[in-house]
Amino acid sequence: MDARGFCIWICTFQIPSGWAGDRYGPHRALTLAILFWSTLTILMTLVPLAGGNSSWRRFAWAFAVRFLTGAGEAASYPNANKIVGNWMAAGQRGIGSSLLLAGAGAGGVLAPIVFAGTIQQ
């Protein structure tokens, strides 16, 4: 993704979700975003049924569900950083933001290890 595409992505989803966090509170905005993208993640398992026998329909459904999932995920960083800013002292906010980003990366590393046993039969 080039810089222009990245700017469009941020303006389209992160800025409005950050505004929602400022207007309605970051906890509420983040909770609704998590519920939204979690629901869409679950719905992704139904994409093969929605598309029928057409590969193009399945692709369109998968694209639409994944796009909306990403739109819901866009609310996570602006609102999580707002929560860090509200909870931590000014001198500790860098550490709080670093732990937030490290936790997101650690989740991607640890989840396959934790859930590998449930996948195997």
mmCIF file of N, CA and C in Angstrom, residues 39-110:
data_model
loop_
_atom_site.group_PDB
_atom_site.id
_atom_site.type_symbol
_atom_site.label_atom_id
_atom_site.label_comp_id
_atom_site.label_asym_id
_atom_site.label_seq_id
_atom_site.Cartn_x
_atom_site.Cartn_y
_atom_site.Cartn_z
ATOM 1 N N THR A 39 -17.881 -10.224 15.538
ATOM 2 C CA THR A 39 -19.039 -10.786 14.843
ATOM 3 C C THR A 39 -18.721 -11.050 13.376
ATOM 4 N N LEU A 40 -18.042 -10.107 12.742
ATOM 5 C CA LEU A 40 -17.683 -10.299 11.335
ATOM 6 C C LEU A 40 -16.644 -11.412 11.157
ATOM 7 N N THR A 41 -15.766 -11.575 12.128
ATOM 8 C CA THR A 41 -14.808 -12.679 12.063
ATOM 9 C C THR A 41 -15.540 -14.013 12.119
ATOM 10 N N ILE A 42 -16.559 -14.096 12.957
ATOM 11 C CA ILE A 42 -17.373 -15.311 13.025
ATOM 12 C C ILE A 42 -18.132 -15.518 11.715
ATOM 13 N N LEU A 43 -18.675 -14.426 11.157
ATOM 14 C CA LEU A 43 -19.420 -14.523 9.900
ATOM 15 C C LEU A 43 -18.540 -14.958 8.736
ATOM 16 N N MET A 44 -17.243 -14.755 8.849
ATOM 17 C CA MET A 44 -16.335 -15.169 7.775
ATOM 18 C C MET A 44 -16.416 -16.679 7.543
ATOM 19 N N THR A 45 -16.761 -17.430 8.573
ATOM 20 C CA THR A 45 -16.885 -18.877 8.405
ATOM 21 C C THR A 45 -18.094 -19.254 7.556
ATOM 22 N N LEU A 46 -19.059 -18.334 7.413
ATOM 23 C CA LEU A 46 -20.256 -18.606 6.617
ATOM 24 C C LEU A 46 -20.121 -18.170 5.163
ATOM 25 N N VAL A 47 -19.012 -17.558 4.801
ATOM 26 C CA VAL A 47 -18.822 -17.072 3.430
ATOM 27 C C VAL A 47 -18.964 -18.185 2.392
ATOM 28 N N PRO A 48 -18.417 -19.390 2.615
ATOM 29 C CA PRO A 48 -18.604 -20.435 1.597
ATOM 30 C C PRO A 48 -20.075 -20.784 1.359
ATOM 31 N N LEU A 49 -20.901 -20.663 2.370
ATOM 32 C CA LEU A 49 -22.322 -20.944 2.196
ATOM 33 C C LEU A 49 -23.038 -19.812 1.459
ATOM 34 N N ALA A 50 -22.609 -18.581 1.690
ATOM 35 C CA ALA A 50 -23.283 -17.429 1.093
ATOM 36 C C ALA A 50 -23.024 -17.321 -0.402
ATOM 37 N N GLY A 51 -21.869 -17.766 -0.843
ATOM 38 C CA GLY A 51 -21.523 -17.621 -2.252
ATOM 39 C C GLY A 51 -22.085 -18.688 -3.160
ATOM 40 N N GLY A 52 -22.604 -19.737 -2.602
ATOM 41 C CA GLY A 52 -23.128 -20.827 -3.429
ATOM 42 C C GLY A 52 -22.004 -21.508 -4.206
ATOM 43 N N ASN A 53 -22.281 -21.843 -5.464
ATOM 44 C CA ASN A 53 -21.283 -22.527 -6.283
ATOM 45 C C ASN A 53 -20.389 -21.584 -7.049
ATOM 46 N N SER A 54 -20.664 -20.307 -7.005
ATOM 47 C CA SER A 54 -19.908 -19.327 -7.773
ATOM 48 C C SER A 54 -18.665 -18.877 -7.008
ATOM 49 N N SER A 55 -17.500 -19.038 -7.611
ATOM 50 C CA SER A 55 -16.254 -18.588 -6.983
ATOM 51 C C SER A 55 -16.232 -17.075 -6.847
ATOM 52 N N TRP A 56 -16.781 -16.380 -7.839
ATOM 53 C CA TRP A 56 -16.790 -14.916 -7.789
ATOM 54 C C TRP A 56 -17.680 -14.406 -6.658
ATOM 55 N N ARG A 57 -18.797 -15.058 -6.433
ATOM 56 C CA ARG A 57 -19.664 -14.645 -5.323
ATOM 57 C C ARG A 57 -18.994 -14.894 -3.982
ATOM 58 N N ARG A 58 -18.344 -16.033 -3.859
ATOM 59 C CA ARG A 58 -17.614 -16.317 -2.620
ATOM 60 C C ARG A 58 -16.517 -15.289 -2.405
ATOM 61 N N PHE A 59 -15.809 -14.945 -3.474
ATOM 62 C CA PHE A 59 -14.765 -13.928 -3.384
ATOM 63 C C PHE A 59 -15.361 -12.587 -2.956
ATOM 64 N N ALA A 60 -16.476 -12.199 -3.551
ATOM 65 C CA ALA A 60 -17.118 -10.920 -3.223
ATOM 66 C C ALA A 60 -17.569 -10.894 -1.761
ATOM 67 N N TRP A 61 -18.159 -11.984 -1.306
ATOM 68 C CA TRP A 61 -18.577 -12.060 0.092
ATOM 69 C C TRP A 61 -17.375 -12.007 1.028
ATOM 70 N N ALA A 62 -16.325 -12.749 0.699
ATOM 71 C CA ALA A 62 -15.122 -12.745 1.535
ATOM 72 C C ALA A 62 -14.497 -11.353 1.572
ATOM 73 N N PHE A 63 -14.437 -10.699 0.419
ATOM 74 C CA PHE A 63 -13.884 -9.352 0.358
ATOM 75 C C PHE A 63 -14.713 -8.389 1.203
ATOM 76 N N ALA A 64 -16.026 -8.442 1.072
ATOM 77 C CA ALA A 64 -16.896 -7.527 1.808
ATOM 78 C C ALA A 64 -16.799 -7.747 3.319
ATOM 79 N N VAL A 65 -16.822 -9.003 3.735
ATOM 80 C CA VAL A 65 -16.751 -9.295 5.175
ATOM 81 C C VAL A 65 -15.392 -8.893 5.728
ATOM 82 N N ARG A 66 -14.330 -9.198 4.993
ATOM 83 C CA ARG A 66 -12.986 -8.839 5.465
ATOM 84 C C ARG A 66 -12.791 -7.323 5.480
ATOM 85 N N PHE A 67 -13.332 -6.627 4.492
ATOM 86 C CA PHE A 67 -13.245 -5.171 4.449
ATOM 87 C C PHE A 67 -13.934 -4.551 5.659
ATOM 88 N N LEU A 68 -15.128 -5.038 5.974
ATOM 89 C CA LEU A 68 -15.852 -4.522 7.130
ATOM 90 C C LEU A 68 -15.167 -4.890 8.443
ATOM 91 N N THR A 69 -14.523 -6.054 8.477
ATOM 92 C CA THR A 69 -13.747 -6.428 9.663
ATOM 93 C C THR A 69 -12.621 -5.432 9.883
ATOM 94 N N GLY A 70 -11.919 -5.092 8.809
ATOM 95 C CA GLY A 70 -10.846 -4.100 8.909
ATOM 96 C C GLY A 70 -11.353 -2.731 9.321
ATOM 97 N N ALA A 71 -12.543 -2.374 8.840
ATOM 98 C CA ALA A 71 -13.136 -1.098 9.241
ATOM 99 C C ALA A 71 -13.415 -1.089 10.742
ATOM 100 N N GLY A 72 -13.864 -2.209 11.275
ATOM 101 C CA GLY A 72 -14.092 -2.304 12.717
ATOM 102 C C GLY A 72 -12.795 -2.290 13.505
ATOM 103 N N GLU A 73 -11.765 -2.933 12.978
ATOM 104 C CA GLU A 73 -10.470 -2.964 13.652
ATOM 105 C C GLU A 73 -9.800 -1.599 13.666
ATOM 106 N N ALA A 74 -10.169 -0.733 12.738
ATOM 107 C CA ALA A 74 -9.550 0.592 12.661
ATOM 108 C C ALA A 74 -9.789 1.407 13.923
ATOM 109 N N ALA A 75 -10.819 1.078 14.665
ATOM 110 C CA ALA A 75 -11.124 1.825 15.890
ATOM 111 C C ALA A 75 -10.199 1.449 17.042
ATOM 112 N N SER A 76 -9.454 0.376 16.905
ATOM 113 C CA SER A 76 -8.686 -0.099 18.049
ATOM 114 C C SER A 76 -7.556 0.845 18.451
ATOM 115 N N TYR A 77 -6.709 1.262 17.539
ATOM 116 C CA TYR A 77 -5.547 2.050 17.942
ATOM 117 C C TYR A 77 -5.888 3.472 18.396
ATOM 118 N N PRO A 78 -6.753 4.214 17.710
ATOM 119 C CA PRO A 78 -7.024 5.547 18.254
ATOM 120 C C PRO A 78 -7.678 5.503 19.636
ATOM 121 N N ASN A 79 -8.571 4.571 19.847
ATOM 122 C CA ASN A 79 -9.265 4.513 21.132
ATOM 123 C C ASN A 79 -8.415 3.874 22.221
ATOM 124 N N ALA A 80 -7.622 2.875 21.874
ATOM 125 C CA ALA A 80 -6.729 2.279 22.870
ATOM 126 C C ALA A 80 -5.670 3.288 23.307
ATOM 127 N N ASN A 81 -5.168 4.090 22.371
ATOM 128 C CA ASN A 81 -4.201 5.118 22.748
ATOM 129 C C ASN A 81 -4.840 6.206 23.593
ATOM 130 N N LYS A 82 -6.092 6.511 23.348
ATOM 131 C CA LYS A 82 -6.812 7.474 24.187
ATOM 132 C C LYS A 82 -6.950 6.926 25.608
ATOM 133 N N ILE A 83 -7.236 5.640 25.731
ATOM 134 C CA ILE A 83 -7.343 5.013 27.053
ATOM 135 C C ILE A 83 -5.993 5.064 27.767
ATOM 136 N N VAL A 84 -4.908 4.756 27.038
ATOM 137 C CA VAL A 84 -3.571 4.840 27.632
ATOM 138 C C VAL A 84 -3.306 6.269 28.090
ATOM 139 N N GLY A 85 -3.673 7.248 27.267
ATOM 140 C CA GLY A 85 -3.467 8.642 27.634
ATOM 141 C C GLY A 85 -4.259 9.058 28.858
ATOM 142 N N ASN A 86 -5.445 8.500 29.025
ATOM 143 C CA ASN A 86 -6.274 8.834 30.184
ATOM 144 C C ASN A 86 -5.799 8.148 31.461
ATOM 145 N N TRP A 87 -5.278 6.939 31.342
ATOM 146 C CA TRP A 87 -4.948 6.145 32.527
ATOM 147 C C TRP A 87 -3.533 6.369 33.056
ATOM 148 N N MET A 88 -2.612 6.737 32.182
ATOM 149 C CA MET A 88 -1.209 6.788 32.583
ATOM 150 C C MET A 88 -0.743 8.222 32.744
ATOM 151 N N ALA A 89 0.237 8.401 33.607
ATOM 152 C CA ALA A 89 0.836 9.715 33.798
ATOM 153 C C ALA A 89 1.571 10.129 32.520
ATOM 154 N N ALA A 90 1.753 11.419 32.357
ATOM 155 C CA ALA A 90 2.358 11.938 31.123
ATOM 156 C C ALA A 90 3.729 11.312 30.848
ATOM 157 N N GLY A 91 4.518 11.076 31.865
ATOM 158 C CA GLY A 91 5.848 10.495 31.682
ATOM 159 C C GLY A 91 5.845 9.011 31.380
ATOM 160 N N GLN A 92 4.728 8.337 31.551
ATOM 161 C CA GLN A 92 4.639 6.890 31.358
ATOM 162 C C GLN A 92 3.858 6.497 30.108
ATOM 163 N N ARG A 93 3.338 7.457 29.365
ATOM 164 C CA ARG A 93 2.495 7.143 28.209
ATOM 165 C C ARG A 93 3.242 6.440 27.095
ATOM 166 N N GLY A 94 4.512 6.738 26.931
ATOM 167 C CA GLY A 94 5.310 6.042 25.918
ATOM 168 C C GLY A 94 5.432 4.556 26.230
ATOM 169 N N ILE A 95 5.638 4.235 27.484
ATOM 170 C CA ILE A 95 5.717 2.837 27.900
ATOM 171 C C ILE A 95 4.363 2.159 27.704
ATOM 172 N N GLY A 96 3.284 2.858 28.060
ATOM 173 C CA GLY A 96 1.954 2.288 27.881
ATOM 174 C C GLY A 96 1.636 2.007 26.422
ATOM 175 N N SER A 97 1.973 2.945 25.540
ATOM 176 C CA SER A 97 1.746 2.727 24.106
ATOM 177 C C SER A 97 2.623 1.607 23.570
ATOM 178 N N SER A 98 3.849 1.521 24.060
ATOM 179 C CA SER A 98 4.743 0.440 23.633
ATOM 180 C C SER A 98 4.212 -0.923 24.063
ATOM 181 N N LEU A 99 3.709 -1.013 25.283
ATOM 182 C CA LEU A 99 3.138 -2.278 25.747
ATOM 183 C C LEU A 99 1.881 -2.640 24.958
ATOM 184 N N LEU A 100 1.106 -1.632 24.580
ATOM 185 C CA LEU A 100 -0.078 -1.867 23.751
ATOM 186 C C LEU A 100 0.317 -2.492 22.417
ATOM 187 N N LEU A 101 1.297 -1.904 21.745
ATOM 188 C CA LEU A 101 1.756 -2.442 20.460
ATOM 189 C C LEU A 101 2.426 -3.801 20.622
ATOM 190 N N ALA A 102 3.195 -3.967 21.695
ATOM 191 C CA ALA A 102 3.851 -5.258 21.924
ATOM 192 C C ALA A 102 2.815 -6.350 22.192
ATOM 193 N N GLY A 103 1.755 -6.001 22.908
ATOM 194 C CA GLY A 103 0.698 -6.979 23.177
ATOM 195 C C GLY A 103 -0.004 -7.416 21.909
ATOM 196 N N ALA A 104 -0.223 -6.479 20.982
ATOM 197 C CA ALA A 104 -0.850 -6.841 19.705
ATOM 198 C C ALA A 104 0.038 -7.790 18.918
ATOM 199 N N GLY A 105 1.329 -7.531 18.910
ATOM 200 C CA GLY A 105 2.256 -8.429 18.214
ATOM 201 C C GLY A 105 2.392 -9.778 18.904
ATOM 202 N N ALA A 106 2.429 -9.760 20.232
ATOM 203 C CA ALA A 106 2.556 -11.010 20.984
ATOM 204 C C ALA A 106 1.336 -11.896 20.786
ATOM 205 N N GLY A 107 0.165 -11.275 20.658
ATOM 206 C CA GLY A 107 -1.044 -12.064 20.411
ATOM 207 C C GLY A 107 -0.963 -12.829 19.105
ATOM 208 N N GLY A 108 -0.419 -12.186 18.074
ATOM 209 C CA GLY A 108 -0.256 -12.868 16.789
ATOM 210 C C GLY A 108 0.759 -13.986 16.835
ATOM 211 N N VAL A 109 1.726 -13.880 17.715
ATOM 212 C CA VAL A 109 2.740 -14.929 17.857
ATOM 213 C C VAL A 109 2.232 -16.075 18.725
ATOM 214 N N LEU A 110 1.570 -15.751 19.817
ATOM 215 C CA LEU A 110 1.162 -16.775 20.779
ATOM 216 C C LEU A 110 -0.128 -17.509 20.402
#
